[in-house]
XYZ file of N, CA, C and O in Angstrom:
744
model
N -23.796 -11.663 -4.255
C -23.524 -11.877 -2.973
C -22.486 -11.207 -2.513
O -21.988 -10.651 -1.327
N -21.158 -11.756 -3.049
C -20.148 -11.348 -3.146
C -19.349 -9.926 -2.404
O -19.174 -9.230 -1.847
N -21.298 -9.023 -3.085
C -21.035 -6.798 -3.311
C -21.405 -7.178 -1.518
O -20.206 -5.983 -1.447
N -22.016 -8.198 -0.514
C -21.899 -7.948 1.007
C -21.012 -8.120 1.007
O -20.204 -6.916 1.966
N -19.910 -8.994 1.043
C -18.247 -8.277 1.456
C -17.859 -7.552 1.293
O -17.493 -7.158 2.197
N -17.775 -7.185 0.110
C -17.428 -5.932 -0.530
C -17.496 -4.750 -0.103
O -16.903 -3.791 0.172
N -19.234 -4.623 0.551
C -19.532 -3.396 1.610
C -18.847 -2.854 2.370
O -17.910 -2.254 3.302
N -19.083 -4.411 3.404
C -19.159 -4.178 4.757
C -16.284 -4.196 5.002
O -16.725 -3.927 5.651
N -16.436 -4.840 3.818
C -15.031 -4.850 4.217
C -13.833 -3.204 3.330
O -12.900 -2.958 4.161
N -15.300 -2.438 2.530
C -14.727 -1.043 2.518
C -15.018 -0.301 3.676
O -13.683 0.674 4.030
N -16.035 -0.121 3.900
C -16.722 0.841 4.896
C -15.362 -0.027 6.795
O -14.871 0.703 7.024
N -15.552 -1.757 6.591
C -14.958 -1.831 8.043
C -13.591 -1.380 7.703
O -12.909 -0.797 8.798
N -12.259 -1.738 6.512
C -11.247 -1.558 6.745
C -11.064 0.133 7.057
O -10.254 0.148 7.520
N -11.400 0.522 6.334
C -11.532 2.443 6.700
C -11.399 2.859 8.477
O -10.935 3.608 8.476
N -12.574 2.415 8.561
C -12.844 2.524 10.819
C -11.523 2.306 11.167
O -11.262 3.197 11.745
N -11.178 0.627 9.901
C -9.701 0.113 11.538
C -8.866 0.631 11.067
O -7.913 1.287 12.049
N -8.983 1.400 10.172
C -7.751 1.608 9.571
C -7.579 3.636 10.461
O -5.751 3.794 11.034
N -8.154 3.797 10.386
C -8.347 5.520 10.702
C -8.640 5.533 12.440
O -7.706 6.567 12.804
N -8.680 4.776 12.738
C -8.660 3.898 14.333
C -7.090 3.535 14.844
O -6.468 4.291 15.748
N -6.859 3.195 14.036
C -5.302 2.555 14.492
C -4.461 3.798 14.136
O -3.027 4.222 15.134
N -4.611 4.219 12.765
C -3.695 5.242 12.999
C -3.468 6.965 13.937
O -3.324 6.696 14.783
N -5.259 7.265 14.644
C -5.484 7.597 16.103
C -4.019 6.849 17.407
O -3.362 7.946 18.034
N -4.816 5.381 16.972
C -4.096 5.853 18.571
C -2.040 5.145 18.043
O -2.096 5.162 18.826
N -2.164 5.072 16.687
C -0.151 4.548 17.019
C -0.061 6.783 17.026
O 1.581 6.616 17.527
N -0.554 7.310 17.116
C -0.447 8.287 17.058
C 0.539 9.423 18.465
O 1.094 9.465 18.525
N -1.118 8.219 19.676
C -0.628 8.676 20.591
C 0.334 7.868 20.838
O 1.286 7.807 22.722
N 1.183 6.707 20.074
C 2.290 5.808 20.438
C 3.429 6.980 20.112
O 4.497 6.477 20.977
N 3.346 7.121 19.024
C 4.623 8.474 18.148
C 4.974 9.614 18.532
O 5.885 9.952 18.344
N 3.229 9.635 18.240
C 3.852 11.201 19.057
C 4.005 12.265 17.363
O 3.041 13.275 17.588
N 3.829 11.843 16.184
C 4.346 12.986 15.376
C 3.209 12.162 14.272
O 3.537 11.234 13.766
N 2.276 12.969 14.116
C 1.212 12.390 13.290
C 1.787 11.724 11.171
O 1.265 10.725 10.854
N 3.068 12.684 11.316
C 2.794 12.258 9.812
C 4.088 10.982 9.943
O 3.929 10.119 8.624
N 5.188 10.716 11.315
C 5.469 9.728 11.302
C 4.379 7.845 11.917
O 4.514 7.100 10.739
N 4.120 8.696 12.038
C 2.573 7.677 12.222
C 1.454 7.373 11.033
O 1.411 5.886 11.206
N 1.232 8.339 9.789
C 0.647 7.611 9.153
C 2.039 7.096 8.025
O 1.414 5.160 7.587
N 3.469 7.771 8.088
C 3.558 6.703 7.285
C 4.120 5.707 7.980
O 4.459 4.811 7.137
N 4.156 5.299 9.183
C 4.224 3.657 9.415
C 3.373 2.272 9.445
O 3.203 1.646 8.672
N 1.631 3.329 9.923
C 1.041 2.338 9.635
C -0.042 2.455 8.253
O -0.041 1.169 7.817
N 0.781 2.795 6.736
C 0.536 2.770 5.793
C 1.008 1.845 5.243
O 0.619 1.334 4.827
N 2.538 2.056 5.607
C 4.109 0.507 5.114
C 3.288 -0.359 5.978
O 3.454 -1.729 5.104
N 3.058 -0.798 7.168
C 2.849 -1.894 7.847
C 1.497 -2.130 7.192
O 1.728 -2.901 6.970
N 0.360 -0.995 7.096
C -0.719 -2.040 6.332
C -0.089 -2.336 4.783
O -0.579 -3.711 4.549
N 0.389 -1.501 4.395
C 0.822 -2.132 2.574
C 1.725 -3.072 2.681
O 0.938 -4.195 1.535
N 2.250 -3.375 3.428
C 3.041 -4.540 3.495
C 2.090 -6.221 3.546
O 2.436 -7.121 3.173
N 1.127 -5.954 5.062
C 0.847 -6.469 5.543
C -0.172 -7.497 4.969
O 0.047 -8.300 4.686
N -1.447 -6.742 4.341
C -1.756 -6.590 2.947
C -1.518 -7.102 2.022
O -2.309 -8.228 1.186
N -0.698 -6.578 1.455
C 0.218 -7.468 0.271
C 0.233 -9.042 0.400
O 0.467 -9.400 -0.546
N 1.330 -8.891 1.185
C 1.399 -10.463 1.796
C 0.261 -10.979 2.159
O 0.384 -12.256 1.734
N -0.685 -11.008 2.560
C -1.660 -11.250 2.985
C -2.401 -11.689 1.967
O -3.287 -12.715 1.839
N -2.777 -10.680 1.537
C -3.403 -11.128 -0.589
C -2.406 -12.230 -0.818
O -3.455 -12.355 -2.058
N -1.318 -12.316 -1.529
C -0.875 -13.313 -2.051
C -0.973 -14.106 -1.080
O -1.911 -15.769 -1.878
N -0.449 -14.904 -0.032
C -0.564 -15.922 0.518
C -2.426 -16.370 1.245
O -2.340 -17.576 1.236
N -2.962 -15.316 0.794
C -4.159 -15.706 1.250
C -4.898 -17.262 0.721
O -5.747 -17.410 0.753
N -4.707 -16.641 -0.738
C -5.185 -17.341 -1.936
C -5.166 -19.446 -1.247
O -5.435 -19.534 -2.305
N -3.919 -19.070 -1.142
C -3.442 -20.422 -0.404
C -4.108 -21.520 0.818
O -4.478 -22.534 0.529
N -4.757 -20.158 1.458
C -5.419 -20.469 2.698
C -7.237 -21.618 2.213
O -7.995 -20.241 1.458
N -6.859 -22.879 2.102
C -8.472 -22.695 2.275
C -8.900 -22.569 0.293
O -9.954 -22.536 0.259
N -7.898 -22.633 0.231
C -7.950 -22.906 -1.668
C -9.176 -23.206 -2.047
O -9.731 -22.447 -3.575
N -9.914 -24.767 -1.621
C -11.168 -25.073 -2.538
C -12.090 -24.224 -2.298
O -13.204 -24.984 -2.693
N -12.370 -24.073 -0.987
C -13.086 -23.281 0.262
C -13.478 -21.772 -0.054
O -12.634 -21.714 1.761
N -13.766 -21.071 -0.795
C -13.332 -19.641 -0.827
C -14.311 -19.471 0.755
O -13.847 -17.766 1.254
N -15.622 -19.022 1.130
C -16.448 -19.403 2.233
C -15.732 -19.486 3.579
O -15.658 -18.419 4.006
N -15.010 -21.084 3.406
C -14.268 -21.125 4.433
C -12.617 -20.196 4.657
O -12.969 -18.998 5.952
N -12.309 -20.163 3.408
C -10.821 -18.972 3.792
C -12.144 -17.237 4.233
O -10.814 -16.889 4.993
N -13.221 -17.171 3.799
C -13.691 -15.552 4.136
C -13.978 -15.636 5.905
O -13.533 -15.123 6.624
N -14.160 -16.608 6.337
C -14.611 -16.837 7.453
C -13.829 -16.831 8.352
O -13.440 -16.265 9.399
N -12.554 -17.518 7.917
C -11.793 -17.583 8.769
C -10.888 -16.375 8.565
O -10.288 -16.100 9.798
N -10.769 -16.199 7.888
C -9.607 -15.030 7.873
C -10.820 -13.755 8.467
O -9.778 -12.482 9.600
N -11.725 -13.187 8.231
C -12.938 -12.883 9.205
C -12.968 -12.942 10.411
O -12.799 -11.820 11.101
N -12.579 -14.337 10.754
C -12.819 -14.335 11.934
C -11.642 -14.088 12.985
O -11.282 -13.519 14.443
N -10.580 -14.182 11.907
C -8.834 -13.743 12.751
C -8.612 -12.566 13.166
O -8.118 -12.553 13.551
N -9.436 -11.570 11.597
C -9.067 -10.352 12.269
C -9.515 -9.654 13.471
O -10.046 -8.662 14.312
N -11.580 -10.227 13.953
C -12.000 -9.882 14.525
C -11.244 -10.485 15.971
O -10.353 -9.483 16.901
N -11.009 -11.506 16.071
C -10.159 -11.859 17.080
C -8.922 -11.094 17.145
O -8.265 -10.218 18.406
N -8.225 -10.526 16.459
C -6.668 -10.168 16.951
C -6.672 -9.208 17.209
O -6.408 -7.967 17.899
N -8.094 -8.026 16.777
C -8.402 -7.340 16.534
C -8.431 -6.560 17.858
O -8.834 -5.818 18.823
N -9.481 -7.682 18.683
C -9.715 -7.644 20.205
C -8.869 -7.398 20.953
O -8.474 -6.592 22.065
N -7.358 -8.102 20.958
C -6.498 -8.998 21.855
C -5.774 -7.421 21.537
O -5.362 -7.001 21.958
N -5.491 -7.102 19.977
C -4.313 -6.126 19.539
C -5.311 -4.481 20.630
O -4.085 -3.916 21.788
N -6.562 -4.323 20.582
C -7.064 -2.998 22.006
C -6.996 -3.579 22.562
O -7.162 -2.640 23.662
N -7.236 -4.559 23.081
C -7.192 -4.746 24.695
C -6.117 -4.427 25.288
O -6.129 -3.791 26.013
N -4.406 -5.115 24.493
C -3.360 -4.841 25.162
C -2.648 -3.965 24.527
O -1.390 -3.402 25.575
N -3.348 -2.729 23.943
C -2.197 -1.598 23.297
C -2.169 -0.652 24.533
O -1.319 -0.087 23.899
N -3.284 -0.503 25.414
C -2.757 0.261 26.144
C -1.473 -0.309 27.373
O -0.804 1.212 27.527
N -1.284 -1.997 27.220
C -0.233 -1.871 28.554
C 0.555 -1.116 27.875
O 2.146 -1.221 28.258
N 0.825 -2.026 26.322
C 1.961 -2.322 25.735
C 2.650 -0.191 25.548
O 3.500 -0.011 25.753
N 2.026 0.569 25.521
C 2.293 1.733 25.441
C 2.159 1.998 26.732
O 3.040 3.415 26.172
N 2.132 1.652 27.716
C 2.606 1.760 28.742
C 4.504 1.174 29.446
O 4.615 2.015 30.125
N 3.737 0.905 28.314
C 5.868 0.128 28.979
C 6.499 0.817 27.670
O 7.629 0.871 28.362
N 6.091 1.491 26.996
C 7.463 1.790 25.682
C 7.361 3.106 25.320
O 7.483 3.857 24.497
N 6.038 3.573 26.306
C 6.246 5.572 25.397
C 7.579 5.877 25.939
O 7.959 7.268 24.796
N 7.850 5.908 26.826
C 9.562 6.376 27.604
C 10.125 5.941 26.793
O 11.235 6.727 26.766
N 10.416 5.355 25.604
C 10.829 4.897 24.402
C 11.797 5.165 23.492
O 10.993 6.115 23.292
N 13.193 5.179 23.507
C 13.513 5.557 21.991
C 12.211 5.549 21.168
O 11.314 4.518 20.503
N 12.149 6.342 19.932
C 11.479 5.972 18.893
C 11.268 4.723 18.092
O 10.834 4.451 17.550
N 12.504 4.494 17.686
C 12.880 3.810 17.210
C 12.083 2.569 17.192
O 11.995 1.409 16.775
N 12.317 2.189 19.048
C 12.018 0.637 20.050
C 10.288 1.218 19.318
O 9.521 0.067 19.221
N 9.295 2.225 19.202
C 8.038 2.375 19.149
C 7.616 2.265 17.795
O 6.722 1.994 17.625
N 8.375 3.084 17.038
C 9.136 2.188 15.650
C 8.078 1.157 15.842
O 7.108 0.300 14.738
N 8.922 0.188 15.696
C 9.343 -1.039 15.332
C 8.109 -1.603 16.532
O 7.373 -2.869 15.703
N 7.840 -1.803 17.272
C 6.512 -1.990 17.777
C 5.182 -2.121 17.631
O 4.169 -2.771 17.195
N 5.378 -1.356 16.879
C 4.171 -0.514 15.742
C 4.002 -1.088 15.266
O 2.696 -1.931 14.698
N 4.746 -1.358 14.033
C 5.108 -2.276 13.001
C 5.079 -3.594 13.584
O 3.948 -4.855 12.408
N 4.912 -4.610 14.570
C 4.571 -5.300 15.210
C 2.913 -5.641 15.103
O 3.462 -7.081 15.165
N 2.754 -4.913 16.402
C 1.172 -5.059 15.962
C 0.737 -3.956 14.735
O -0.385 -5.561 14.905
N 0.309 -3.982 13.873
C -0.031 -3.489 13.177
C -0.113 -4.987 11.989
O -1.464 -5.440 11.356
N 1.018 -4.848 11.595
C 1.064 -6.212 10.403
C 0.630 -7.520 10.380
O -0.226 -7.594 9.696
N 0.353 -7.837 11.132
C -0.698 -9.151 11.150
C -1.987 -9.037 11.233
O -2.267 -9.741 10.391
N -2.422 -8.225 11.590
C -3.534 -7.489 11.255
C -4.232 -7.368 9.851
O -5.172 -7.387 9.214
N -3.237 -6.373 8.854
C -2.963 -6.134 8.284
C -3.352 -7.407 6.889
O -3.633 -7.671 6.477
N -1.580 -7.896 7.022
C -1.643 -9.291 6.622
C -3.132 -10.022 7.022
O -3.878 -10.705 5.725
N -3.608 -10.246 7.837
C -5.810 -10.754 7.532
C -6.788 -10.232 6.391
O -6.850 -10.613 6.065
N -6.301 -9.005 6.638
C -7.066 -8.064 6.241
C -7.082 -8.131 4.633
O -7.889 -7.670 3.770
N -5.702 -8.608 4.073
C -5.469 -8.738 2.621
C -6.476 -9.391 2.411
O -5.776 -10.049 1.259
N -6.410 -10.860 3.427
C -7.218 -11.670 2.443
C -9.105 -11.551 1.827
O -9.194 -12.184 1.200
N -10.098 -10.729 2.610
C -11.159 -10.899 2.495
C -11.484 -10.354 0.682
O -11.977 -10.936 0.066
N -10.824 -9.078 0.520
C -10.996 -8.476 -0.472
C -11.130 -9.888 -1.883
O -11.526 -9.465 -2.602
N -9.555 -9.709 -1.698
C -8.816 -10.660 -3.291
C -10.495 -11.769 -2.822
O -10.136 -12.606 -4.153
N -10.115 -13.051 -1.922
C -11.144 -12.951 -2.141
C -12.809 -13.893 -2.573
O -13.382 -14.515 -3.074
N -13.179 -12.150 -1.827
C -14.623 -11.844 -2.654
C -14.273 -11.885 -3.785
O -14.875 -11.786 -5.006
N -13.222 -10.855 -4.928
C -12.676 -11.099 -6.359
C -12.972 -12.180 -7.089
O -13.388 -12.622 -8.014
N -12.371 -13.543 -6.638
C -12.163 -15.201 -6.575
C -13.331 -15.307 -6.910
O -13.550 -16.210 -7.280
N -14.490 -15.168 -5.801
C -15.473 -15.883 -5.428
C -16.331 -15.082 -6.624
O -17.382 -16.179 -7.719
N -16.543 -14.249 -6.883
C -16.836 -13.495 -7.972
C -17.041 -14.479 -9.556
O -17.679 -15.015 -10.300
N -15.420 -14.637 -9.929
C -14.268 -14.989 -11.369
C -15.444 -16.771 -11.548
O -15.608 -17.212 -11.869
N -15.351 -17.333 -9.525
C -15.818 -19.221 -9.612
C -17.619 -18.419 -10.291
O -17.699 -20.248 -10.771
N -17.986 -17.592 -9.740
C -19.646 -18.244 -9.880
C -19.696 -16.847 -11.015
O -20.734 -17.071 -11.322
N -18.798 -16.978 -12.261
C -19.299 -16.694 -13.244
C -19.495 -15.109 -13.297
O -20.978 -14.967 -14.226
N -19.092 -14.210 -12.464
C -19.458 -12.898 -12.688
C -18.358 -12.469 -12.521
O -18.888 -10.767 -12.651
N -17.532 -11.886 -14.038
C -16.380 -11.186 -14.000
C -16.528 -10.145 -14.776
O -15.600 -8.908 -14.341
N -17.096 -9.913 -14.841
C -17.865 -8.732 -15.644
C -18.570 -7.834 -14.865
O -18.705 -6.374 -15.936
N -18.616 -7.835 -13.609
C -18.930 -6.619 -12.901
C -18.555 -7.222 -11.560
O -18.046 -6.127 -10.806
N -17.222 -7.327 -11.227
C -15.809 -6.697 -10.904
C -15.277 -5.557 -11.037
O -14.892 -4.937 -9.930
N -15.684 -5.309 -12.616
C -14.958 -3.642 -12.205
C -15.946 -3.075 -11.069
O -15.596 -1.426 -10.841
N -17.180 -2.770 -11.074
C -18.436 -2.268 -10.609
C -18.040 -2.771 -8.764
O -18.491 -1.496 -8.225
N -17.832 -3.867 -9.179
C -17.577 -4.320 -7.123
C -15.801 -3.473 -6.852
O -16.541 -3.051 -5.762
N -14.942 -3.553 -7.802
C -14.723 -2.220 -7.236
C -14.861 -0.834 -6.921
O -14.097 -0.545 -6.006
N -15.660 -0.573 -7.092
C -15.850 1.045 -7.198
C -17.086 0.859 -5.905
O -17.270 1.781 -5.497
N -17.919 -0.130 -5.812
C -18.774 -0.102 -4.186
C -17.937 -1.009 -3.211
O -18.293 0.258 -2.529
N -16.886 -0.481 -3.599
C -15.479 -1.210 -2.140
C -15.488 0.107 -1.653
O -15.519 0.677 -1.026
N -14.742 0.661 -3.273
C -14.076 2.539 -3.387
C -14.937 3.118 -2.032
O -14.925 3.838 -1.036
N -16.451 3.184 -2.898
C -16.993 3.749 -2.050
C -17.734 3.650 -1.013
O -17.415 4.922 -0.205
N -17.399 2.071 -0.391
C -18.010 2.180 1.227
C -16.638 2.982 1.862
O -16.806 2.895 2.909
N -15.210 2.523 1.095
C -13.959 2.976 2.042
C -14.937 4.390 1.703
O -14.047 4.770 3.278
N -14.724 5.104 1.252
C -15.342 6.752 1.483
C -15.919 6.756 2.830
O -15.497 7.568 3.964
N -17.208 6.380 2.213
C -17.912 6.209 3.728
C -17.261 6.044 5.155
O -17.880 6.644 5.948
N -16.986 5.129 4.957
C -15.805 3.587 5.782
C -15.344 5.489 6.549
O -15.116 5.969 7.783
N -14.929 6.529 5.684
C -14.046 7.521 6.280
C -14.548 8.060 7.475
O -13.800 8.870 8.136
N -15.721 9.149 6.622
C -16.493 9.319 7.303
C -16.918 8.815 8.198
O -17.431 9.901 9.393
N -17.598 7.829 8.404
C -18.195 7.189 9.409
C -16.946 7.990 10.445
O -17.339 7.453 11.954
N -16.175 6.561 10.377
C -15.235 6.364 11.082
C -14.389 8.126 11.727
O -14.283 8.186 13.437
N -14.329 9.059 10.802
C -14.142 10.151 11.929
C -15.561 11.020 12.351
O -14.556 11.224 14.333
N -16.588 10.392 12.652
C -17.892 10.635 13.424
C -17.445 10.104 14.478
O -18.145 10.685 15.862
N -17.024 8.353 14.331
C -17.531 7.922 15.055
C -15.882 7.981 15.833
O -16.665 8.287 17.624
N -15.013 8.370 15.915
C -13.397 8.786 16.481
C -14.222 9.795 17.294
O -13.543 10.276 18.338
N -14.801 10.961 17.163
C -15.051 12.296 17.846
C -16.707 12.582 18.576
O -16.497 12.489 20.086
N -17.112 11.681 18.425
C -18.472 11.220 19.745
C -17.949 9.992 20.328
O -17.993 10.426 20.778
N -18.082 8.378 19.953
C -17.729 8.189 21.494
C -17.261 7.544 21.364
O -16.236 7.097 22.636
N -15.938 7.951 20.321
C -14.652 7.977 20.920
C -13.420 6.514 19.934
O -14.343 6.165 19.093
N -13.015 6.657 20.137
C -11.205 5.299 18.891
C -11.831 4.575 19.519
O -12.093 3.916 18.314
N -12.035 4.218 20.452
C -12.004 2.699 20.691
C -14.090 1.966 20.186
O -13.688 0.595 19.545
N -15.073 2.471 20.485
C -15.431 2.412 19.370
C -15.902 2.453 18.131
O -16.788 1.841 17.982
N -14.931 3.026 18.159
C -14.664 2.998 15.988
C -14.052 2.148 15.361
O -14.161 0.833 14.901
N -13.096 1.643 17.031
C -12.701 0.975 16.409
C -13.351 -0.779 16.257
O -13.613 -1.743 15.366
N -14.288 -0.814 17.163
C -15.209 -2.379 17.867
C -16.346 -1.575 16.563
O -16.578 -2.696 16.076
N -16.682 -0.665 15.524
C -17.014 -1.019 15.005
C -16.669 -1.349 13.837
O -17.784 -1.837 12.380
N -15.376 -1.658 13.247
C -14.908 -1.567 12.040
C -14.617 -3.378 11.833
O -14.836 -3.719 11.181
N -14.425 -3.806 13.587
C -14.291 -5.346 13.340
C -16.188 -5.479 13.736
O -16.375 -6.974 12.431
N -16.885 -5.229 13.484
C -17.959 -5.667 13.779
C -18.445 -5.970 11.817
O -19.112 -7.375 11.930
N -17.567 -4.932 11.197
C -17.930 -5.072 9.619
C -17.743 -6.332 8.866
O -18.328 -7.465 8.996
N -16.031 -7.051 10.094
C -15.424 -8.396 9.966
C -16.612 -9.098 10.146
O -16.514 -10.211 10.110
N -17.114 -8.843 11.546
C -17.875 -9.764 11.763
C -18.809 -10.585 11.558
O -19.444 -11.298 11.163
N -19.898 -9.557 10.567
C -20.804 -9.493 9.443
C -20.000 -10.482 8.514
O -20.547 -11.416 8.107
N -19.591 -9.962 8.412
C -17.988 -10.712 6.745
C -18.248 -11.989 7.238
O -18.561 -13.134 6.505
N -18.204 -12.944 8.076
C -17.167 -14.292 9.254
C -18.857 -13.824 9.293
O -19.464 -15.233 8.679
N -20.010 -13.584 9.177
C -21.306 -14.457 9.609
C -22.126 -14.218 8.261
O -22.697 -16.015 8.412
N -21.191 -14.041 7.639
C -21.898 -14.283 6.340
C -21.261 -15.104 5.149
O -22.569 -16.410 4.621
N -20.113 -15.409 5.554
C -19.147 -16.638 4.944
C -19.233 -17.924 5.426
O -19.873 -18.805 4.117
N -19.954 -18.087 7.230
C -19.716 -19.164 7.753
C -21.518 -19.179 7.025
O -21.663 -20.864 7.150
N -21.779 -18.661 7.185
C -24.292 -18.786 6.896
C -23.725 -19.837 4.835
O -24.694 -20.365 4.726
N -23.355 -18.895 4.330
C -22.845 -18.910 2.956
C -22.399 -20.511 2.685
O -23.030 -21.666 2.039
N -21.501 -21.257 3.632
C -20.471 -22.234 3.380
C -21.269 -23.780 4.418
O -21.868 -24.640 3.436
N -22.536 -22.825 5.088
C -23.262 -24.099 5.673
C -24.452 -24.540 4.695
O -25.023 -25.220 4.463
N -25.382 -23.155 3.811
C -25.942 -23.601 3.068
C -24.977 -25.199 2.246
O -26.131 -25.038 1.054
N -24.183 -24.280 1.632
C -23.588 -25.795 0.404
C -23.517 -27.346 1.150
O -22.699 -28.238 0.261
N -23.325 -27.123 2.701
C -23.330 -28.168 2.862
C -24.865 -28.817 2.519
O -25.464 -29.149 2.825
């Protein structure tokens, strides 16, 4: 069961990350600075989300998964809807202001992105499937490679926005799966 969560999070995360990189390059202009800001914001945000996510609905992992994945989708839609407005407002500002704006936009999304993977691992431990966890790291990593290839294709053909929403769709599938699993328990 948690394998589906790890598949969707692996693919979805990479699609979101590559789409975000392309959007941040538009804001900052320099690809290397954009990559550094994106990766540091994502790593810090996900690390904090991974740590504090364990306290969110600690007795109901499925509920934590569907709340986190729903928040990813909602924040992602809001972020992508207002990104153009923010871009228009601060494009002429100093680089440090654009960097701060990028960090403030990316980190909340990264916080929520840090919750599903450790929750799926915790779900495996709870179901006495701990011996399969190393395999699930491999599955998630393989899906991340597939996600990066998919993101490259999607951003070149339909565009960055389409790719970003495809990444959000993966987390919407995590939401649907988690909520259906939680309803089965009732």
